[in-house]
mmCIF file of C-alpha atoms in Angstrom:
data_model
loop_
_atom_site.group_PDB
_atom_site.id
_atom_site.type_symbol
_atom_site.label_atom_id
_atom_site.label_comp_id
_atom_site.label_asym_id
_atom_site.label_seq_id
_atom_site.Cartn_x
_atom_site.Cartn_y
_atom_site.Cartn_z
ATOM 1 C CA MET A 1 -20.687 -27.655 2.487
ATOM 2 C CA LYS A 2 -18.862 -25.599 5.278
ATOM 3 C CA ALA A 3 -15.330 -24.012 5.439
ATOM 4 C CA PRO A 4 -13.783 -22.033 8.273
ATOM 5 C CA ALA A 5 -13.067 -18.332 7.600
ATOM 6 C CA PHE A 6 -10.942 -16.186 9.609
ATOM 7 C CA ARG A 7 -11.182 -12.200 9.508
ATOM 8 C CA TRP A 8 -9.556 -9.448 11.208
ATOM 9 C CA VAL A 9 -12.054 -7.563 13.522
ATOM 10 C CA PHE A 10 -12.018 -4.589 15.712
ATOM 11 C CA ASP A 11 -12.271 -4.943 19.612
ATOM 12 C CA HIS A 12 -16.340 -4.748 19.711
ATOM 13 C CA MET A 13 -17.855 -7.237 17.528
ATOM 14 C CA ASN A 14 -20.799 -4.521 16.550
ATOM 15 C CA ASP A 15 -18.030 -2.066 15.369
ATOM 16 C CA THR A 16 -19.699 -1.385 11.795
ATOM 17 C CA ARG A 17 -16.401 -1.620 10.142
ATOM 18 C CA ASN A 18 -16.053 -5.383 11.009
ATOM 19 C CA PHE A 19 -18.247 -6.463 8.255
ATOM 20 C CA LEU A 20 -19.095 -3.652 6.080
ATOM 21 C CA PRO A 21 -16.999 -3.717 2.835
ATOM 22 C CA VAL A 22 -14.890 -0.669 2.093
ATOM 23 C CA TYR A 23 -16.890 0.387 -0.697
ATOM 24 C CA PHE A 24 -20.195 0.711 1.564
ATOM 25 C CA GLN A 25 -18.168 2.737 4.000
ATOM 26 C CA ASN A 26 -17.698 5.535 1.421
ATOM 27 C CA PRO A 27 -19.157 4.953 -1.975
ATOM 28 C CA GLN A 28 -17.848 8.789 -2.820
ATOM 29 C CA ARG A 29 -14.157 7.435 -2.747
ATOM 30 C CA PHE A 30 -14.706 5.150 -5.641
ATOM 31 C CA LEU A 31 -16.129 7.600 -8.111
ATOM 32 C CA GLY A 32 -13.864 7.166 -11.362
ATOM 33 C CA LYS A 33 -12.221 3.887 -10.084
ATOM 34 C CA ARG A 34 -12.114 1.153 -12.529
ATOM 35 C CA GLU A 35 -14.791 -1.373 -12.101
ATOM 36 C CA ALA A 36 -12.392 -4.239 -11.091
ATOM 37 C CA GLU A 37 -11.462 -2.105 -8.060
ATOM 38 C CA ILE A 38 -14.959 -1.207 -7.183
ATOM 39 C CA CYS A 39 -15.868 -4.877 -7.151
ATOM 40 C CA LEU A 40 -12.990 -5.941 -4.818
ATOM 41 C CA ALA A 41 -14.073 -3.237 -2.390
ATOM 42 C CA MET A 42 -17.650 -4.493 -2.187
ATOM 43 C CA GLY A 43 -16.081 -7.935 -0.308
ATOM 44 C CA LEU A 44 -14.769 -8.743 2.898
ATOM 45 C CA SER A 45 -11.269 -10.004 3.070
ATOM 46 C CA MET A 46 -11.041 -13.274 4.677
ATOM 47 C CA PHE A 47 -8.387 -16.295 5.264
ATOM 48 C CA ASP A 48 -8.684 -19.844 5.295
ATOM 49 C CA SER A 49 -6.616 -20.181 8.572
ATOM 50 C CA LEU A 50 -5.628 -18.582 11.619
ATOM 51 C CA GLU A 51 -1.984 -18.936 10.549
ATOM 52 C CA ASN A 52 -2.576 -17.277 7.432
ATOM 53 C CA ALA A 53 -4.414 -14.533 8.943
ATOM 54 C CA GLU A 54 -1.594 -13.860 11.411
ATOM 55 C CA ILE A 55 1.011 -14.121 8.724
ATOM 56 C CA ARG A 56 -0.752 -11.378 6.456
ATOM 57 C CA PHE A 57 -1.158 -8.993 9.365
ATOM 58 C CA GLN A 58 2.243 -9.363 10.171
ATOM 59 C CA VAL A 59 3.030 -7.910 6.627
ATOM 60 C CA MET A 60 0.632 -4.979 7.413
ATOM 61 C CA PHE A 61 2.505 -4.450 10.758
ATOM 62 C CA ASP A 62 6.132 -4.576 9.126
ATOM 63 C CA ASN A 63 5.017 -1.931 6.859
ATOM 64 C CA ILE A 64 2.738 0.417 8.632
ATOM 65 C CA GLY A 65 3.472 -0.406 12.250
ATOM 66 C CA LYS A 66 0.975 0.095 15.142
ATOM 67 C CA ALA A 67 -1.454 1.882 12.698
ATOM 68 C CA ALA A 68 -2.315 -1.580 11.271
ATOM 69 C CA TYR A 69 -4.535 -2.085 14.390
ATOM 70 C CA GLN A 70 -6.261 1.248 13.736
ATOM 71 C CA ARG A 71 -6.857 0.629 9.982
ATOM 72 C CA PHE A 72 -7.331 -3.260 10.022
ATOM 73 C CA GLY A 73 -8.549 -4.398 13.549
ATOM 74 C CA THR A 74 -6.996 -5.698 16.605
ATOM 75 C CA LYS A 75 -8.584 -9.556 16.805
ATOM 76 C CA ILE A 76 -8.990 -12.472 14.495
ATOM 77 C CA ALA A 77 -12.481 -13.767 14.547
ATOM 78 C CA THR A 78 -13.567 -17.010 12.776
ATOM 79 C CA ALA A 79 -17.081 -18.573 11.554
ATOM 80 C CA GLU A 80 -18.013 -21.371 9.518
ATOM 81 C CA LEU A 81 -19.044 -20.278 5.939
ATOM 82 C CA THR A 82 -21.570 -22.162 4.087
ATOM 83 C CA GLU A 83 -22.746 -21.971 0.424
ATOM 84 C CA SER A 84 -25.479 -19.623 1.494
ATOM 85 C CA ASP A 85 -23.349 -17.097 2.707
ATOM 86 C CA GLY A 86 -22.861 -14.934 -0.500
ATOM 87 C CA VAL A 87 -20.268 -15.594 -3.056
ATOM 88 C CA CYS A 88 -16.424 -16.455 -2.278
ATOM 89 C CA SER A 89 -13.608 -15.654 -4.816
ATOM 90 C CA LEU A 90 -10.843 -18.385 -5.094
ATOM 91 C CA LEU A 91 -8.038 -18.850 -2.545
ATOM 92 C CA ASP A 92 -4.910 -17.122 -3.422
ATOM 93 C CA ALA A 93 -1.442 -18.503 -2.518
ATOM 94 C CA ASN A 94 -1.617 -16.654 0.909
ATOM 95 C CA GLY A 95 -4.725 -18.586 1.832
ATOM 96 C CA HIS A 96 -6.874 -15.337 1.339
ATOM 97 C CA PHE A 97 -10.162 -14.738 -0.357
ATOM 98 C CA THR A 98 -12.952 -12.462 -0.773
ATOM 99 C CA ASN A 99 -16.518 -12.994 0.695
ATOM 100 C CA TYR A 100 -19.155 -11.227 -1.137
ATOM 101 C CA PRO A 101 -21.834 -11.243 1.507
ATOM 102 C CA LEU A 102 -25.558 -11.072 1.396
ATOM 103 C CA GLU A 103 -27.014 -7.741 2.211
ATOM 104 C CA ASN A 104 -28.648 -9.014 5.551
ATOM 105 C CA HIS A 105 -25.858 -11.305 6.751
ATOM 106 C CA ASP A 106 -25.429 -11.842 10.370
ATOM 107 C CA TYR A 107 -21.597 -12.169 10.520
ATOM 108 C CA GLU A 108 -21.735 -9.811 13.850
ATOM 109 C CA THR A 109 -23.252 -12.721 15.924
ATOM 110 C CA ARG A 110 -21.656 -15.822 13.949
ATOM 111 C CA PHE A 111 -17.971 -14.821 13.970
ATOM 112 C CA VAL A 112 -16.389 -15.332 17.337
ATOM 113 C CA PRO A 113 -12.631 -13.492 18.356
ATOM 114 C CA VAL A 114 -10.509 -16.356 18.857
ATOM 115 C CA GLN A 115 -7.215 -14.630 18.913
ATOM 116 C CA GLN A 116 -5.436 -11.187 19.742
ATOM 117 C CA LEU A 117 -3.742 -9.466 16.742
ATOM 118 C CA MET B 1 -3.307 12.128 13.749
ATOM 119 C CA LYS B 2 0.072 13.390 15.006
ATOM 120 C CA GLN B 3 0.956 17.088 14.662
ATOM 121 C CA LEU B 4 3.618 17.132 11.945
ATOM 122 C CA LYS B 5 6.824 19.195 11.794
ATOM 123 C CA GLY B 6 7.935 20.596 8.576
ATOM 124 C CA ILE B 7 6.984 22.923 5.817
ATOM 125 C CA SER B 8 3.315 23.502 4.720
ATOM 126 C CA LEU B 9 2.847 23.306 1.227
ATOM 127 C CA SER B 10 -0.074 24.412 -0.966
ATOM 128 C CA GLN B 11 0.575 21.904 -3.489
ATOM 129 C CA LEU B 12 2.920 18.877 -4.425
ATOM 130 C CA ASP B 13 6.062 19.860 -6.737
ATOM 131 C CA PHE B 14 5.202 17.105 -8.963
ATOM 132 C CA THR B 15 2.233 15.756 -11.023
ATOM 133 C CA PRO B 16 1.331 12.532 -9.573
ATOM 134 C CA GLU B 17 0.342 9.536 -11.849
ATOM 135 C CA HIS B 18 -0.797 6.232 -9.890
ATOM 136 C CA LEU B 19 0.735 3.464 -11.742
ATOM 137 C CA GLY B 20 0.036 0.450 -9.511
ATOM 138 C CA ASP B 21 -0.288 -0.695 -6.000
ATOM 139 C CA LEU B 22 2.351 -2.757 -4.474
ATOM 140 C CA LEU B 23 0.540 -3.954 -1.284
ATOM 141 C CA TYR B 24 -3.165 -3.886 -1.121
ATOM 142 C CA GLN B 25 -5.518 -5.069 1.503
ATOM 143 C CA GLU B 26 -9.246 -3.662 1.528
ATOM 144 C CA GLY B 27 -7.281 -0.522 0.008
ATOM 145 C CA PRO B 28 -4.086 0.282 -1.221
ATOM 146 C CA VAL B 29 -1.387 0.260 1.679
ATOM 147 C CA LEU B 30 1.659 0.895 -0.596
ATOM 148 C CA ALA B 31 1.230 2.506 -4.152
ATOM 149 C CA HIS B 32 3.737 3.421 -6.821
ATOM 150 C CA PHE B 33 3.411 6.908 -8.447
ATOM 151 C CA VAL B 34 5.590 8.607 -11.144
ATOM 152 C CA ASN B 35 6.069 12.381 -11.906
ATOM 153 C CA MET B 36 3.695 12.740 -15.009
ATOM 154 C CA ASP B 37 6.028 15.258 -16.099
ATOM 155 C CA ASN B 38 9.156 13.225 -15.797
ATOM 156 C CA PRO B 39 8.326 9.640 -15.356
ATOM 157 C CA ALA B 40 11.833 8.423 -14.480
ATOM 158 C CA LYS B 41 11.007 10.038 -10.909
ATOM 159 C CA HIS B 42 9.164 7.421 -8.976
ATOM 160 C CA TYR B 43 7.573 8.002 -5.627
ATOM 161 C CA LEU B 44 6.031 5.383 -2.972
ATOM 162 C CA TYR B 45 2.840 6.305 -1.327
ATOM 163 C CA ARG B 46 2.758 4.396 2.002
ATOM 164 C CA TRP B 47 -0.722 4.696 4.122
ATOM 165 C CA THR B 48 0.239 5.965 7.714
ATOM 166 C CA ASP B 49 -2.528 7.168 9.630
ATOM 167 C CA MET B 50 -6.340 8.044 9.585
ATOM 168 C CA ASP B 51 -8.870 10.001 11.528
ATOM 169 C CA ASP B 52 -12.722 10.307 10.786
ATOM 170 C CA THR B 53 -12.193 12.696 7.743
ATOM 171 C CA SER B 54 -8.699 11.932 6.198
ATOM 172 C CA ASN B 55 -6.078 9.366 5.319
ATOM 173 C CA ARG B 56 -2.404 10.540 5.829
ATOM 174 C CA TRP B 57 0.200 9.316 3.374
ATOM 175 C CA LEU B 58 3.712 9.247 3.755
ATOM 176 C CA VAL B 59 5.347 10.021 0.161
ATOM 177 C CA ILE B 60 8.875 9.147 -0.538
ATOM 178 C CA LYS B 61 10.804 10.040 -3.957
ATOM 179 C CA LEU B 62 12.979 7.301 -5.177
ATOM 180 C CA SER B 63 15.265 6.933 -8.354
ATOM 181 C CA GLU B 64 14.755 3.987 -10.369
ATOM 182 C CA LYS B 65 17.979 2.294 -9.061
ATOM 183 C CA GLN B 66 16.365 2.684 -5.283
ATOM 184 C CA LEU B 67 13.211 1.385 -6.388
ATOM 185 C CA PHE B 68 14.809 -1.620 -8.177
ATOM 186 C CA GLU B 69 16.812 -2.406 -4.889
ATOM 187 C CA TYR B 70 13.759 -2.313 -2.835
ATOM 188 C CA LEU B 71 11.929 -4.867 -5.047
ATOM 189 C CA SER B 72 15.084 -6.833 -5.098
ATOM 190 C CA ARG B 73 15.199 -6.905 -0.993
ATOM 191 C CA GLN B 74 18.300 -5.185 -0.919
ATOM 192 C CA THR B 75 16.871 -2.408 1.170
ATOM 193 C CA SER B 76 13.621 -2.233 3.220
ATOM 194 C CA LEU B 77 11.094 0.296 2.984
ATOM 195 C CA LEU B 78 12.565 1.554 6.330
ATOM 196 C CA GLN B 79 16.017 1.945 5.103
ATOM 197 C CA LEU B 80 14.535 3.872 1.802
ATOM 198 C CA VAL B 81 12.943 6.332 4.181
ATOM 199 C CA GLN B 82 16.042 6.677 6.342
ATOM 200 C CA SER B 83 18.264 7.436 3.447
ATOM 201 C CA ALA B 84 16.023 10.335 2.063
ATOM 202 C CA SER B 85 16.635 13.887 3.573
ATOM 203 C CA PHE B 86 12.759 14.702 3.380
ATOM 204 C CA VAL B 87 9.247 13.188 2.876
ATOM 205 C CA TYR B 88 5.976 14.477 2.220
ATOM 206 C CA PHE B 89 2.836 13.640 4.501
ATOM 207 C CA LEU B 90 -0.161 14.071 2.316
ATOM 208 C CA ASP B 91 -3.464 14.162 3.974
ATOM 209 C CA LEU B 92 -6.453 13.133 1.522
ATOM 210 C CA ASP B 93 -10.124 13.271 2.321
ATOM 211 C CA GLY B 94 -12.677 10.877 1.547
ATOM 212 C CA ASP B 95 -12.911 12.604 -1.859
ATOM 213 C CA LEU B 96 -9.137 12.246 -2.485
ATOM 214 C CA GLN B 97 -8.737 15.755 -2.177
ATOM 215 C CA ALA B 98 -5.551 17.103 -0.250
ATOM 216 C CA LYS B 99 -6.265 18.886 3.033
ATOM 217 C CA GLN B 100 -2.710 19.176 4.163
ATOM 218 C CA ILE B 101 0.573 18.614 2.424
ATOM 219 C CA SER B 102 4.013 18.585 4.529
ATOM 220 C CA LEU B 103 7.340 18.509 3.645
ATOM 221 C CA THR B 104 9.194 17.058 6.564
ATOM 222 C CA ALA B 105 12.638 16.280 7.222
ATOM 223 C CA VAL B 106 13.221 12.585 8.010
ATOM 224 C CA ALA B 107 14.597 13.129 11.349
ATOM 225 C CA ASP B 108 11.331 14.558 12.347
ATOM 226 C CA ILE B 109 9.265 11.994 11.249
ATOM 227 C CA PRO B 110 7.204 10.633 14.250
ATOM 228 C CA VAL B 111 8.622 7.409 15.390
ATOM 229 C CA ASP B 112 5.201 5.762 15.024
ATOM 230 C CA TYR B 113 5.108 6.838 11.314
ATOM 231 C CA LEU B 114 8.200 4.715 10.226
ATOM 232 C CA PRO B 115 7.873 1.429 8.768
ATOM 233 C CA GLY B 116 9.344 -1.623 11.131
ATOM 234 C CA SER B 117 12.905 -3.060 10.425
ATOM 235 C CA ASN B 118 11.570 -5.914 8.590
ATOM 236 C CA SER B 119 9.594 -4.021 5.971
ATOM 237 C CA TYR B 120 11.264 -5.908 2.982
ATOM 238 C CA PHE B 121 9.192 -6.656 -0.130
ATOM 239 C CA GLU B 122 7.819 -10.056 -0.105
ATOM 240 C CA GLU B 123 6.793 -11.251 -3.333
ATOM 241 C CA LYS B 124 4.287 -13.710 -2.266
ATOM 242 C CA GLN B 125 2.418 -11.189 -0.016
ATOM 243 C CA PHE B 126 2.637 -8.202 -2.441
ATOM 244 C CA GLU B 127 0.546 -7.465 -5.568
ATOM 245 C CA SER B 128 1.626 -8.891 -9.121
ATOM 246 C CA TYR B 129 2.387 -5.302 -10.260
ATOM 247 C CA ALA B 130 5.200 -5.324 -7.663
ATOM 248 C CA ALA B 131 7.354 -7.965 -9.465
ATOM 249 C CA GLU B 132 6.311 -7.074 -12.832
ATOM 250 C CA LEU B 133 7.559 -3.431 -12.290
ATOM 251 C CA ARG B 134 10.807 -4.794 -10.767
ATOM 252 C CA ASN B 135 11.297 -7.144 -14.004
ATOM 253 C CA ARG B 136 10.962 -4.004 -15.964
ATOM 254 C CA LEU B 137 13.254 -1.995 -14.008
ATOM 255 C CA LYS B 138 15.795 -5.105 -14.212
ATOM 256 C CA TYR B 139 16.245 -4.426 -17.991
ATOM 257 C CA LYS B 140 15.610 -0.779 -17.868
ATOM 258 C CA ILE B 141 18.458 0.375 -15.745
ATOM 259 C CA PRO B 142 21.334 -1.416 -17.453
ATOM 260 C CA PHE B 143 19.851 -0.211 -20.731
ATOM 261 C CA ASP B 144 19.676 3.457 -19.435
ATOM 262 C CA LEU B 145 23.190 3.423 -18.071
ATOM 263 C CA ALA B 146 24.695 1.939 -21.356
ATOM 264 C CA LEU B 147 22.671 4.614 -23.012
ATOM 265 C CA GLN B 148 24.160 7.341 -20.893
ATOM 266 C CA LYS B 149 27.668 5.944 -21.242
ATOM 267 C CA ALA B 150 27.494 5.718 -25.130
ATOM 268 C CA LEU B 151 26.303 9.251 -25.069
ATOM 269 C CA GLY B 152 29.160 10.532 -22.770
ATOM 270 C CA GLU B 153 31.448 8.658 -25.093
ATOM 271 C CA LEU B 154 30.075 10.175 -27.908
ATOM 272 C CA LEU B 155 30.035 13.838 -26.461
ATOM 273 C CA LYS B 156 33.824 13.307 -25.466
ATOM 274 C CA GLU B 157 34.577 12.483 -29.326
ATOM 275 C CA TYR B 158 32.617 15.167 -30.441
ATOM 276 C CA GLY B 159 34.640 17.658 -28.222
ATOM 277 C CA LYS B 160 38.106 16.011 -29.542
ATOM 278 C CA VAL B 161 36.916 16.679 -33.110
ATOM 279 C CA GLU B 162 35.560 20.230 -32.452
ATOM 280 C CA ALA B 163 39.013 20.779 -30.720
ATOM 281 C CA ALA B 164 41.151 19.685 -33.628
ATOM 282 C CA VAL B 165 39.127 21.758 -36.158
#
């Protein structure tokens, strides 16, 4: 089974922030945090459609302005995810889900930018 | 990060207690705090900027009424900021230790640091904590006002009795 996934990414696809869950960017930051929060931080935020990825980014832009590009990315990229791409949470009402990728995933080469944010 | 105008503080003048996140995207974007020593004083922490070592938060102090109005879409985040006289900017390092705290007049907030004109609460996009908080405030505010009114009337009556005696 395959399903399209959309994720915000930075200008260059080899940018380490694109597919490294926030927990692994700085595990120290999560010392003393609740387990649920740590678990969430080990996943990658994704959307089921281009439109939902755009809508969500607009919410971020409305609230934090241009800094949204600095924190979240500048483009939307897409790839087909399969059952072998780790574990995914259920979709929420905004078409958002969290993907918990395998350690040696190849998202950098599979995700393709499709739209500028 | 941008250079900030304002007064540099060695510490915040309240004891922050994190109660929940209103907007979350791979980390908090807009978070709700109260003063641990006076839980009726509310604060919104809104992520603003970052560099290699720190995240900068704009912190705005709110009354319960203001917070309710924001969560009821009567005011935007931008309007809340603009109606304050000052805000705090808090730079936290990776270990969540404060590296810099500034007290900045609203007029001196860099334009890029202001929320957009459409920064209204959106129940569908915000964390469920936000709607729960609004619903709690919906019942708490009228109750507190009624309590204050009753207390005022009681004190007035007490004053009359005292005067008569």
